[in-house]
PDB file of C-alpha atoms in Angstrom:
ATOM      1  CA  ARG A   1       0.000   0.000   0.000  1.00  0.00           C
ATOM      2  CA  PHE A   2       1.022   3.605  -0.595  1.00  0.00           C
ATOM      3  CA  VAL A   3       1.380   5.952   2.391  1.00  0.00           C
ATOM      4  CA  GLY A   4       2.398   9.582   2.443  1.00  0.00           C
ATOM      5  CA  GLY A   5       1.604  13.046   3.661  1.00  0.00           C
ATOM      6  CA  PRO A   6       3.441  15.978   5.249  1.00  0.00           C
ATOM      7  CA  MET A   7       5.296  13.836   7.786  1.00  0.00           C
ATOM      8  CA  TYR A   8       6.956  11.960   4.928  1.00  0.00           C
ATOM      9  CA  TYR A   9       7.805  14.869   2.638  1.00  0.00           C
ATOM     10  CA  ILE A  10       9.055  16.907   5.599  1.00  0.00           C
ATOM     11  CA  GLU A  11      11.305  14.028   6.656  1.00  0.00           C
ATOM     12  CA  LYS A  12      12.513  12.997   3.185  1.00  0.00           C
ATOM     13  CA  GLY A  13      12.476  16.386   1.479  1.00  0.00           C
ATOM     14  CA  LEU A  14      13.663  18.732   4.217  1.00  0.00           C
ATOM     15  CA  LYS A  15      15.534  16.145   6.306  1.00  0.00           C
ATOM     16  CA  MET A  16      13.721  17.456   9.388  1.00  0.00           C
ATOM     17  CA  LYS A  17      12.399  14.348  11.093  1.00  0.00           C
ATOM     18  CA  TRP A  18      11.667  16.224  14.315  1.00  0.00           C
ATOM     19  CA  LEU A  19       9.311  18.573  12.440  1.00  0.00           C
ATOM     20  CA  ALA A  20       7.677  15.571  10.777  1.00  0.00           C
ATOM     21  CA  TYR A  21       6.966  14.169  14.241  1.00  0.00           C
ATOM     22  CA  VAL A  22       5.525  17.519  15.331  1.00  0.00           C
ATOM     23  CA  PHE A  23       3.101  17.437  12.407  1.00  0.00           C
ATOM     24  CA  ALA A  24       2.162  13.820  13.076  1.00  0.00           C
ATOM     25  CA  VAL A  25       1.431  14.517  16.753  1.00  0.00           C
ATOM     26  CA  PHE A  26      -0.765  17.531  16.025  1.00  0.00           C
ATOM     27  CA  GLY A  27      -2.395  15.761  13.076  1.00  0.00           C
ATOM     28  CA  ALA A  28      -3.351  12.724  15.147  1.00  0.00           C
ATOM     29  CA  ILE A  29      -4.883  14.995  17.799  1.00  0.00           C
ATOM     30  CA  ALA A  30      -6.459  17.618  15.498  1.00  0.00           C
ATOM     31  CA  ALA A  31      -8.381  14.894  13.687  1.00  0.00           C
ATOM     32  CA  PHE A  32     -10.599  14.500  16.758  1.00  0.00           C
ATOM     33  CA  GLY A  33     -11.697  18.135  16.423  1.00  0.00           C
ATOM     34  CA  ILE A  34     -12.197  19.018  12.756  1.00  0.00           C
ATOM     35  CA  GLY A  35     -12.870  15.477  11.592  1.00  0.00           C
ATOM     36  CA  ASN A  36     -14.793  13.945  14.454  1.00  0.00           C
ATOM     37  CA  MET A  37     -16.526  15.912  17.211  1.00  0.00           C
ATOM     38  CA  VAL A  38     -17.514  18.994  15.192  1.00  0.00           C
ATOM     39  CA  GLN A  39     -18.938  16.743  12.477  1.00  0.00           C
ATOM     40  CA  SER A  40     -21.044  14.635  14.826  1.00  0.00           C
ATOM     41  CA  ASN A  41     -22.226  17.801  16.574  1.00  0.00           C
ATOM     42  CA  SER A  42     -23.444  19.257  13.266  1.00  0.00           C
ATOM     43  CA  VAL A  43     -25.342  16.082  12.437  1.00  0.00           C
ATOM     44  CA  ALA A  44     -26.887  15.862  15.906  1.00  0.00           C
ATOM     45  CA  ALA A  45     -28.020  19.507  15.866  1.00  0.00           C
ATOM     46  CA  SER A  46     -29.525  19.213  12.388  1.00  0.00           C
ATOM     47  CA  LEU A  47     -31.404  15.976  13.084  1.00  0.00           C
ATOM     48  CA  GLU A  48     -32.733  17.385  16.347  1.00  0.00           C
ATOM     49  CA  VAL A  49     -34.174  20.431  14.545  1.00  0.00           C
ATOM     50  CA  SER A  50     -35.629  18.520  11.570  1.00  0.00           C
ATOM     51  CA  PHE A  51     -36.695  15.233  13.123  1.00  0.00           C
ATOM     52  CA  GLY A  52     -36.611  15.800  16.886  1.00  0.00           C
ATOM     53  CA  VAL A  53     -33.992  13.088  17.344  1.00  0.00           C
ATOM     54  CA  ASN A  54     -32.150  13.217  20.663  1.00  0.00           C
ATOM     55  CA  LYS A  55     -28.498  14.231  20.206  1.00  0.00           C
ATOM     56  CA  LEU A  56     -27.232  11.314  22.277  1.00  0.00           C
ATOM     57  CA  VAL A  57     -29.161   8.854  20.109  1.00  0.00           C
ATOM     58  CA  THR A  58     -27.704  10.435  16.974  1.00  0.00           C
ATOM     59  CA  GLY A  59     -24.220  10.193  18.463  1.00  0.00           C
ATOM     60  CA  PHE A  60     -24.553   6.490  19.212  1.00  0.00           C
ATOM     61  CA  LEU A  61     -26.025   5.636  15.804  1.00  0.00           C
ATOM     62  CA  LEU A  62     -23.350   7.630  13.978  1.00  0.00           C
ATOM     63  CA  ALA A  63     -20.646   5.973  16.072  1.00  0.00           C
ATOM     64  CA  ILE A  64     -21.953   2.499  15.247  1.00  0.00           C
ATOM     65  CA  LEU A  65     -22.150   3.207  11.504  1.00  0.00           C
ATOM     66  CA  SER A  66     -18.679   4.750  11.527  1.00  0.00           C
ATOM     67  CA  ALA A  67     -17.219   1.812  13.437  1.00  0.00           C
ATOM     68  CA  ILE A  68     -18.551  -0.656  10.871  1.00  0.00           C
ATOM     69  CA  VAL A  69     -16.735   1.173   8.081  1.00  0.00           C
ATOM     70  CA  ILE A  70     -13.606   2.364   9.910  1.00  0.00           C
ATOM     71  CA  ILE A  71     -12.686  -1.021  11.330  1.00  0.00           C
ATOM     72  CA  GLY A  72     -12.548  -2.259   7.729  1.00  0.00           C
ATOM     73  CA  GLY A  73      -9.697   0.145   6.880  1.00  0.00           C
ATOM     74  CA  ILE A  74      -8.928   2.377   3.888  1.00  0.00           C
ATOM     75  CA  LYS A  75     -10.479   0.135   1.228  1.00  0.00           C
ATOM     76  CA  ARG A  76     -13.852   0.101   2.907  1.00  0.00           C
ATOM     77  CA  ILE A  77     -13.628   3.837   3.644  1.00  0.00           C
ATOM     78  CA  GLY A  78     -12.906   4.470  -0.037  1.00  0.00           C
ATOM     79  CA  GLN A  79     -15.775   2.263  -1.191  1.00  0.00           C
ATOM     80  CA  VAL A  80     -18.270   4.115   0.992  1.00  0.00           C
ATOM     81  CA  THR A  81     -17.083   7.692   0.373  1.00  0.00           C
ATOM     82  CA  GLU A  82     -16.796   7.342  -3.411  1.00  0.00           C
ATOM     83  CA  ARG A  83     -20.509   6.538  -3.461  1.00  0.00           C
ATOM     84  CA  LEU A  84     -21.586   9.154  -0.936  1.00  0.00           C
ATOM     85  CA  VAL A  85     -19.672  12.213  -2.136  1.00  0.00           C
ATOM     86  CA  PRO A  86     -21.165  12.669  -5.657  1.00  0.00           C
ATOM     87  CA  PHE A  87     -24.681  11.949  -4.421  1.00  0.00           C
ATOM     88  CA  MET A  88     -24.546  14.245  -1.414  1.00  0.00           C
ATOM     89  CA  ALA A  89     -22.966  17.107  -3.370  1.00  0.00           C
ATOM     90  CA  ALA A  90     -25.617  17.008  -6.109  1.00  0.00           C
ATOM     91  CA  PHE A  91     -28.396  16.600  -3.546  1.00  0.00           C
ATOM     92  CA  TYR A  92     -27.325  19.672  -1.574  1.00  0.00           C
ATOM     93  CA  VAL A  93     -26.328  21.913  -4.496  1.00  0.00           C
ATOM     94  CA  ILE A  94     -29.673  21.467  -6.273  1.00  0.00           C
ATOM     95  CA  GLY A  95     -31.555  22.496  -3.128  1.00  0.00           C
ATOM     96  CA  GLY A  96     -29.303  25.508  -2.576  1.00  0.00           C
ATOM     97  CA  LEU A  97     -29.569  26.685  -6.177  1.00  0.00           C
ATOM     98  CA  TYR A  98     -33.351  26.460  -5.948  1.00  0.00           C
ATOM     99  CA  ILE A  99     -33.329  28.818  -2.935  1.00  0.00           C
ATOM    100  CA  ILE A 100     -31.075  31.283  -4.762  1.00  0.00           C
ATOM    101  CA  ILE A 101     -33.241  31.229  -7.903  1.00  0.00           C
ATOM    102  CA  ILE A 102     -36.440  31.738  -5.908  1.00  0.00           C
ATOM    103  CA  ASN A 103     -34.875  34.734  -4.142  1.00  0.00           C
ATOM    104  CA  ILE A 104     -32.814  35.994  -7.099  1.00  0.00           C
ATOM    105  CA  SER A 105     -34.135  39.546  -6.666  1.00  0.00           C
ATOM    106  CA  HIS A 106     -32.158  39.768  -3.406  1.00  0.00           C
ATOM    107  CA  ILE A 107     -28.794  38.763  -4.900  1.00  0.00           C
ATOM    108  CA  GLY A 108     -27.451  42.330  -4.890  1.00  0.00           C
ATOM    109  CA  GLU A 109     -28.494  42.892  -1.286  1.00  0.00           C
ATOM    110  CA  ALA A 110     -26.851  39.612  -0.287  1.00  0.00           C
ATOM    111  CA  PHE A 111     -23.446  40.538  -1.701  1.00  0.00           C
ATOM    112  CA  GLY A 112     -23.778  44.031  -0.266  1.00  0.00           C
ATOM    113  CA  LEU A 113     -24.415  42.554   3.171  1.00  0.00           C
ATOM    114  CA  ILE A 114     -21.473  40.151   2.873  1.00  0.00           C
ATOM    115  CA  PHE A 115     -18.908  42.794   1.967  1.00  0.00           C
ATOM    116  CA  GLY A 116     -20.455  45.518   4.087  1.00  0.00           C
ATOM    117  CA  SER A 117     -20.576  43.421   7.259  1.00  0.00           C
ATOM    118  CA  ALA A 118     -17.022  42.186   6.763  1.00  0.00           C
ATOM    119  CA  PHE A 119     -15.455  45.641   6.817  1.00  0.00           C
ATOM    120  CA  THR A 120     -17.774  47.747   8.969  1.00  0.00           C
ATOM    121  CA  GLY A 121     -18.515  48.000  12.664  1.00  0.00           C
ATOM    122  CA  SER A 122     -21.341  45.447  12.486  1.00  0.00           C
ATOM    123  CA  ALA A 123     -18.780  42.702  11.995  1.00  0.00           C
ATOM    124  CA  ALA A 124     -17.162  43.413  15.367  1.00  0.00           C
ATOM    125  CA  VAL A 125     -19.907  41.964  17.533  1.00  0.00           C
ATOM    126  CA  GLY A 126     -19.207  42.955  21.122  1.00  0.00           C
ATOM    127  CA  GLY A 127     -15.874  44.464  20.086  1.00  0.00           C
ATOM    128  CA  PHE A 128     -14.685  47.697  18.532  1.00  0.00           C
ATOM    129  CA  ALA A 129     -14.775  49.017  14.978  1.00  0.00           C
ATOM    130  CA  GLY A 130     -11.019  48.878  14.522  1.00  0.00           C
ATOM    131  CA  SER A 131     -11.045  45.120  15.022  1.00  0.00           C
ATOM    132  CA  THR A 132     -13.360  44.368  12.101  1.00  0.00           C
ATOM    133  CA  MET A 133     -10.618  43.579   9.598  1.00  0.00           C
ATOM    134  CA  LYS A 134      -8.899  41.282  12.080  1.00  0.00           C
ATOM    135  CA  ILE A 135     -12.138  39.499  12.907  1.00  0.00           C
ATOM    136  CA  ALA A 136     -13.098  39.144   9.251  1.00  0.00           C
ATOM    137  CA  MET A 137      -9.719  37.673   8.358  1.00  0.00           C
ATOM    138  CA  THR A 138      -9.483  35.445  11.432  1.00  0.00           C
ATOM    139  CA  ARG A 139     -12.927  33.940  11.014  1.00  0.00           C
ATOM    140  CA  GLY A 140     -12.616  33.799   7.244  1.00  0.00           C
ATOM    141  CA  ILE A 141      -9.305  31.957   7.344  1.00  0.00           C
ATOM    142  CA  ALA A 142     -10.421  29.635  10.145  1.00  0.00           C
ATOM    143  CA  ARG A 143     -13.660  28.683   8.399  1.00  0.00           C
ATOM    144  CA  GLY A 144     -11.927  28.473   5.027  1.00  0.00           C
ATOM    145  CA  VAL A 145      -9.417  26.008   6.435  1.00  0.00           C
ATOM    146  CA  PHE A 146     -12.237  24.073   8.039  1.00  0.00           C
ATOM    147  CA  SER A 147     -14.098  23.973   4.749  1.00  0.00           C
ATOM    148  CA  ASN A 148     -11.378  22.932   2.315  1.00  0.00           C
ATOM    149  CA  GLU A 149      -8.450  21.946   4.592  1.00  0.00           C
ATOM    150  CA  ALA A 150      -6.071  23.936   2.360  1.00  0.00           C
ATOM    151  CA  GLY A 151      -2.703  24.204   4.087  1.00  0.00           C
ATOM    152  CA  LEU A 152      -3.488  21.734   6.854  1.00  0.00           C
ATOM    153  CA  GLY A 153      -1.692  18.842   5.198  1.00  0.00           C
ATOM    154  CA  SER A 154      -4.561  16.401   5.635  1.00  0.00           C
ATOM    155  CA  ALA A 155      -5.534  15.954   1.977  1.00  0.00           C
ATOM    156  CA  PRO A 156      -2.012  14.860   0.878  1.00  0.00           C
ATOM    157  CA  ILE A 157      -2.393  11.843   3.169  1.00  0.00           C
ATOM    158  CA  ALA A 158      -5.338  10.680   1.065  1.00  0.00           C
ATOM    159  CA  HIS A 159      -3.802  11.683  -2.274  1.00  0.00           C
ATOM    160  CA  ALA A 160      -0.689   9.691  -1.403  1.00  0.00           C
ATOM    161  CA  ALA A 161      -2.793   6.521  -1.376  1.00  0.00           C
ATOM    162  CA  ALA A 162      -3.995   7.140  -4.949  1.00  0.00           C
ATOM    163  CA  THR A 163      -2.575   5.477  -8.040  1.00  0.00           C
ATOM    164  CA  THR A 164      -1.487   8.116 -10.568  1.00  0.00           C
ATOM    165  CA  ASP A 165       0.999   8.599 -13.401  1.00  0.00           C
ATOM    166  CA  HIS A 166       2.282  11.956 -12.111  1.00  0.00           C
ATOM    167  CA  PRO A 167       2.188  13.766  -8.738  1.00  0.00           C
ATOM    168  CA  VAL A 168       1.153  17.055 -10.368  1.00  0.00           C
ATOM    169  CA  ARG A 169      -1.919  15.436 -11.916  1.00  0.00           C
ATOM    170  CA  GLN A 170      -2.974  14.270  -8.468  1.00  0.00           C
ATOM    171  CA  GLY A 171      -2.203  17.719  -7.087  1.00  0.00           C
ATOM    172  CA  LEU A 172      -4.527  19.316  -9.631  1.00  0.00           C
ATOM    173  CA  TRP A 173      -7.347  17.176  -8.287  1.00  0.00           C
ATOM    174  CA  GLY A 174      -6.543  18.648  -4.889  1.00  0.00           C
ATOM    175  CA  VAL A 175      -6.910  22.167  -6.310  1.00  0.00           C
ATOM    176  CA  PHE A 176     -10.231  21.183  -7.886  1.00  0.00           C
ATOM    177  CA  GLU A 177     -11.505  19.870  -4.536  1.00  0.00           C
ATOM    178  CA  VAL A 178     -10.818  23.217  -2.863  1.00  0.00           C
ATOM    179  CA  PHE A 179     -12.618  25.097  -5.647  1.00  0.00           C
ATOM    180  CA  VAL A 180     -15.746  22.933  -5.504  1.00  0.00           C
ATOM    181  CA  ASP A 181     -15.873  22.848  -1.720  1.00  0.00           C
ATOM    182  CA  THR A 182     -15.353  26.544  -1.021  1.00  0.00           C
ATOM    183  CA  ILE A 183     -16.250  28.519  -4.138  1.00  0.00           C
ATOM    184  CA  ILE A 184     -19.298  26.474  -5.094  1.00  0.00           C
ATOM    185  CA  ILE A 185     -20.777  24.671  -2.086  1.00  0.00           C
ATOM    186  CA  CYS A 186     -19.904  27.228   0.611  1.00  0.00           C
ATOM    187  CA  SER A 187     -21.000  30.142  -1.582  1.00  0.00           C
ATOM    188  CA  ILE A 188     -24.326  28.436  -2.233  1.00  0.00           C
ATOM    189  CA  THR A 189     -24.761  27.896   1.510  1.00  0.00           C
ATOM    190  CA  ALA A 190     -23.969  31.520   2.393  1.00  0.00           C
ATOM    191  CA  LEU A 191     -26.249  32.953  -0.290  1.00  0.00           C
ATOM    192  CA  SER A 192     -29.060  30.584   0.702  1.00  0.00           C
ATOM    193  CA  ILE A 193     -28.885  31.733   4.315  1.00  0.00           C
ATOM    194  CA  ILE A 194     -28.720  35.448   3.487  1.00  0.00           C
ATOM    195  CA  MET A 195     -31.220  35.522   0.616  1.00  0.00           C
ATOM    196  CA  SER A 196     -33.797  33.525   2.578  1.00  0.00           C
ATOM    197  CA  GLY A 197     -33.631  36.134   5.346  1.00  0.00           C
ATOM    198  CA  VAL A 198     -32.824  33.778   8.239  1.00  0.00           C
ATOM    199  CA  TRP A 199     -29.291  35.088   8.781  1.00  0.00           C
ATOM    200  CA  SER A 200     -30.503  37.376  11.582  1.00  0.00           C
ATOM    201  CA  SER A 201     -32.557  34.686  13.355  1.00  0.00           C
ATOM    202  CA  GLY A 202     -29.929  34.066  16.032  1.00  0.00           C
ATOM    203  CA  ALA A 203     -29.446  30.430  15.024  1.00  0.00           C
ATOM    204  CA  THR A 204     -25.914  29.124  14.453  1.00  0.00           C
ATOM    205  CA  GLY A 205     -24.140  26.308  12.662  1.00  0.00           C
ATOM    206  CA  SER A 206     -26.167  23.691  10.848  1.00  0.00           C
ATOM    207  CA  GLU A 207     -29.394  24.953  12.431  1.00  0.00           C
ATOM    208  CA  LEU A 208     -29.071  28.182  10.420  1.00  0.00           C
ATOM    209  CA  THR A 209     -28.778  26.302   7.130  1.00  0.00           C
ATOM    210  CA  THR A 210     -31.704  24.084   8.096  1.00  0.00           C
ATOM    211  CA  LEU A 211     -33.883  27.156   8.729  1.00  0.00           C
ATOM    212  CA  ALA A 212     -32.945  28.642   5.349  1.00  0.00           C
ATOM    213  CA  PHE A 213     -33.938  25.522   3.442  1.00  0.00           C
ATOM    214  CA  ASP A 214     -37.053  24.893   5.536  1.00  0.00           C
ATOM    215  CA  LYS A 215     -38.315  28.448   5.014  1.00  0.00           C
ATOM    216  CA  THR A 216     -37.887  28.407   1.234  1.00  0.00           C
ATOM    217  CA  ILE A 217     -38.785  24.763   0.649  1.00  0.00           C
ATOM    218  CA  PRO A 218     -41.461  24.115   3.311  1.00  0.00           C
ATOM    219  CA  GLY A 219     -41.950  20.534   4.358  1.00  0.00           C
ATOM    220  CA  ILE A 220     -38.831  19.040   2.790  1.00  0.00           C
ATOM    221  CA  GLY A 221     -36.204  21.795   3.014  1.00  0.00           C
ATOM    222  CA  GLY A 222     -35.068  20.854   6.494  1.00  0.00           C
ATOM    223  CA  TYR A 223     -34.865  17.211   5.470  1.00  0.00           C
ATOM    224  CA  ILE A 224     -32.645  18.071   2.507  1.00  0.00           C
ATOM    225  CA  VAL A 225     -30.164  19.821   4.801  1.00  0.00           C
ATOM    226  CA  SER A 226     -30.282  17.138   7.467  1.00  0.00           C
ATOM    227  CA  ILE A 227     -29.638  14.347   4.990  1.00  0.00           C
ATOM    228  CA  GLY A 228     -26.965  16.405   3.234  1.00  0.00           C
ATOM    229  CA  ILE A 229     -25.182  17.214   6.501  1.00  0.00           C
ATOM    230  CA  LEU A 230     -25.436  13.584   7.588  1.00  0.00           C
ATOM    231  CA  LEU A 231     -23.739  12.383   4.403  1.00  0.00           C
ATOM    232  CA  PHE A 232     -21.138  15.177   4.372  1.00  0.00           C
ATOM    233  CA  ALA A 233     -20.255  14.677   8.036  1.00  0.00           C
ATOM    234  CA  PHE A 234     -20.257  10.889   7.839  1.00  0.00           C
ATOM    235  CA  SER A 235     -17.813  10.856   4.929  1.00  0.00           C
ATOM    236  CA  THR A 236     -15.655  13.453   6.724  1.00  0.00           C
ATOM    237  CA  ILE A 237     -15.536  11.337   9.881  1.00  0.00           C
ATOM    238  CA  LEU A 238     -14.417   8.352   7.808  1.00  0.00           C
ATOM    239  CA  GLY A 239     -11.763  10.320   5.937  1.00  0.00           C
ATOM    240  CA  TRP A 240     -10.306  11.986   9.009  1.00  0.00           C
ATOM    241  CA  ALA A 241     -10.173   8.686  10.863  1.00  0.00           C
ATOM    242  CA  TYR A 242      -7.767   7.592   8.137  1.00  0.00           C
ATOM    243  CA  TYR A 243      -5.749  10.832   8.310  1.00  0.00           C
ATOM    244  CA  GLY A 244      -5.357  10.644  12.069  1.00  0.00           C
ATOM    245  CA  GLU A 245      -4.483   6.974  11.932  1.00  0.00           C
ATOM    246  CA  ARG A 246      -1.704   7.568   9.408  1.00  0.00           C
ATOM    247  CA  CYS A 247      -0.256  10.284  11.658  1.00  0.00           C
ATOM    248  CA  ALA A 248      -0.376   7.980  14.671  1.00  0.00           C
ATOM    249  CA  GLU A 249       1.159   5.175  12.611  1.00  0.00           C
ATOM    250  CA  TYR A 250       4.079   7.411  11.668  1.00  0.00           C
ATOM    251  CA  ILE A 251       4.841   7.916  15.365  1.00  0.00           C
ATOM    252  CA  PHE A 252       4.116   4.486  16.838  1.00  0.00           C
ATOM    253  CA  GLY A 253       4.104   2.100  13.880  1.00  0.00           C
ATOM    254  CA  PRO A 254       1.309  -0.105  12.431  1.00  0.00           C
ATOM    255  CA  LYS A 255       0.513  -1.649  15.810  1.00  0.00           C
ATOM    256  CA  VAL A 256      -1.340   1.524  16.820  1.00  0.00           C
ATOM    257  CA  ASN A 257      -3.838   1.450  13.932  1.00  0.00           C
ATOM    258  CA  MET A 258      -6.593  -0.599  15.553  1.00  0.00           C
ATOM    259  CA  ILE A 259      -6.084   1.160  18.888  1.00  0.00           C
ATOM    260  CA  TYR A 260      -6.569   4.544  17.193  1.00  0.00           C
ATOM    261  CA  ARG A 261      -9.760   3.346  15.491  1.00  0.00           C
ATOM    262  CA  ILE A 262     -11.183   2.117  18.789  1.00  0.00           C
ATOM    263  CA  ILE A 263     -10.361   5.412  20.546  1.00  0.00           C
ATOM    264  CA  TRP A 264     -11.881   7.341  17.615  1.00  0.00           C
ATOM    265  CA  ILE A 265     -15.393   5.909  17.966  1.00  0.00           C
ATOM    266  CA  PRO A 266     -16.487   7.184  21.441  1.00  0.00           C
ATOM    267  CA  PHE A 267     -15.429  10.747  20.586  1.00  0.00           C
ATOM    268  CA  ILE A 268     -18.188  10.769  17.953  1.00  0.00           C
ATOM    269  CA  VAL A 269     -20.716  10.459  20.781  1.00  0.00           C
ATOM    270  CA  ILE A 270     -18.922  13.073  22.906  1.00  0.00           C
ATOM    271  CA  GLY A 271     -19.003  15.526  20.006  1.00  0.00           C
ATOM    272  CA  ALA A 272     -22.712  14.983  19.382  1.00  0.00           C
ATOM    273  CA  ILE A 273     -23.664  16.183  22.871  1.00  0.00           C
ATOM    274  CA  GLY A 274     -20.906  18.806  23.293  1.00  0.00           C
ATOM    275  CA  GLY A 275     -21.195  22.596  23.130  1.00  0.00           C
ATOM    276  CA  LEU A 276     -20.807  23.996  19.610  1.00  0.00           C
ATOM    277  CA  ASN A 277     -18.678  27.043  20.479  1.00  0.00           C
ATOM    278  CA  ALA A 278     -16.271  25.041  22.624  1.00  0.00           C
ATOM    279  CA  LEU A 279     -15.822  22.440  19.884  1.00  0.00           C
ATOM    280  CA  TRP A 280     -15.168  25.110  17.237  1.00  0.00           C
ATOM    281  CA  ASP A 281     -12.583  26.850  19.428  1.00  0.00           C
ATOM    282  CA  LEU A 282     -10.818  23.550  20.100  1.00  0.00           C
ATOM    283  CA  ALA A 283     -10.838  22.596  16.419  1.00  0.00           C
ATOM    284  CA  ASP A 284      -9.521  26.010  15.296  1.00  0.00           C
ATOM    285  CA  THR A 285      -6.629  25.835  17.759  1.00  0.00           C
ATOM    286  CA  LEU A 286      -5.648  22.303  16.783  1.00  0.00           C
ATOM    287  CA  ASN A 287      -5.917  23.158  13.079  1.00  0.00           C
ATOM    288  CA  GLY A 288      -3.448  26.001  13.535  1.00  0.00           C
ATOM    289  CA  LEU A 289      -0.963  23.779  15.352  1.00  0.00           C
ATOM    290  CA  MET A 290      -1.269  21.196  12.585  1.00  0.00           C
ATOM    291  CA  ALA A 291      -0.882  23.709   9.761  1.00  0.00           C
ATOM    292  CA  ILE A 292       2.334  25.369  10.967  1.00  0.00           C
ATOM    293  CA  PRO A 293       4.741  22.441  10.379  1.00  0.00           C
ATOM    294  CA  ASN A 294       3.023  21.607   7.091  1.00  0.00           C
ATOM    295  CA  LEU A 295       3.338  25.160   5.774  1.00  0.00           C
ATOM    296  CA  ILE A 296       7.035  25.111   6.650  1.00  0.00           C
ATOM    297  CA  GLY A 297       7.314  21.953   4.553  1.00  0.00           C
ATOM    298  CA  VAL A 298       5.314  23.425   1.670  1.00  0.00           C
ATOM    299  CA  LEU A 299       7.439  26.567   1.525  1.00  0.00           C
ATOM    300  CA  GLY A 300      10.669  24.615   1.901  1.00  0.00           C
ATOM    301  CA  LEU A 301       9.795  22.311  -0.992  1.00  0.00           C
ATOM    302  CA  SER A 302       8.165  24.929  -3.225  1.00  0.00           C
ATOM    303  CA  GLY A 303      11.108  24.784  -5.628  1.00  0.00           C
ATOM    304  CA  VAL A 304      10.540  21.071  -6.176  1.00  0.00           C
ATOM    305  CA  VAL A 305       6.839  21.683  -6.807  1.00  0.00           C
ATOM    306  CA  ILE A 306       7.576  24.408  -9.364  1.00  0.00           C
ATOM    307  CA  LYS A 307      10.030  22.166 -11.218  1.00  0.00           C
ATOM    308  CA  LEU A 308       7.644  19.193 -11.298  1.00  0.00           C
ATOM    309  CA  THR A 309       4.764  21.414 -12.434  1.00  0.00           C
ATOM    310  CA  LYS A 310       6.793  22.852 -15.320  1.00  0.00           C
ATOM    311  CA  ASP A 311       7.884  19.356 -16.361  1.00  0.00           C
ATOM    312  CA  PHE A 312       4.305  18.091 -16.223  1.00  0.00           C
ATOM    313  CA  PHE A 313       2.760  20.828 -18.362  1.00  0.00           C
ATOM    314  CA  THR A 314       5.673  20.761 -20.803  1.00  0.00           C
ATOM    315  CA  SER A 315       5.115  17.028 -21.243  1.00  0.00           C
ATOM    316  CA  GLU A 316       1.349  17.466 -21.615  1.00  0.00           C
ATOM    317  CA  LEU A 317       1.746  20.200 -24.234  1.00  0.00           C
ATOM    318  CA  SER A 318       4.268  18.116 -26.180  1.00  0.00           C
ATOM    319  CA  GLU A 319       1.934  15.133 -26.153  1.00  0.00           C
ATOM    320  CA  SER A 320      -0.999  17.278 -27.295  1.00  0.00           C
ATOM    321  CA  SER A 321       1.073  18.714 -30.158  1.00  0.00           C
ATOM    322  CA  SER A 322       2.096  15.220 -31.251  1.00  0.00           C
ATOM    323  CA  ASN A 323      -1.523  14.072 -31.321  1.00  0.00           C
ATOM    324  CA  ILE A 324      -2.537  17.104 -33.402  1.00  0.00           C
ATOM    325  CA  ASP A 325       0.261  16.471 -35.910  1.00  0.00           C
ATOM    326  CA  VAL A 326      -0.832  12.861 -36.307  1.00  0.00           C
TER     327      VAL A 326
END
């Protein structure tokens, strides 16, 4: 099997094994925040609003389903997520686009509110006007990282397990993932919330999205969000279980794999019944600690990336020219 990720390219590329260990430690721990407890909390909150399901019950059911897949390892995780991801993305995007189309007359107001609130006093809730830029950037970066994981170093762990003819080709898929996740799906979510008028309701997290869909698509809107969040979060829990396990394996060896999986499961339940703000703060802190060693590795190896990218596109252009000549 192929294994990789920041801990390997930091060790092999920069010859800084100590920094590779730092990343692996923070990665193994951070996975419990961004990839576990926050996800189960979102699912539990959404199902409670839409279906009245107790959060503890949701936590236990999600933990059982996750255990069935996670214990089976990367192959089973891949089999499940490759079926869930396309379906859940289409399911959610169609609902979001419907809300935007129905409220298309408010599109200008929505963008005005987004940019206006980011750089005016209204963005500094409970603070002072001079802090608005800092708050906008801090929250924007934190939520952006949470959305697409860019810079964290988590995605390379999954990409390393892929079979490909060139690392740059696989890297381009990583760029595409960030674009779809943030530019398309997150933009649709934000516009749906603002254009439906529920942004000022006082709700937070997944409950806010549920209200937006339920208001515009009465009867089934809340169900669309709940099912979408369930599928998104479930696949994220599976993927991050693999990321965290690889980090732990780098430190302790393969013997830790099953132990990590067993420890992973009960935290799904803990996250489901935990406080949302506390979980977000924990996840943001751990994400930052995980990103620092990876960004050092990315900057240190940027020359290698540039060289490989030039070689790749030169080869692709040459091949295209040859095909045209034929």
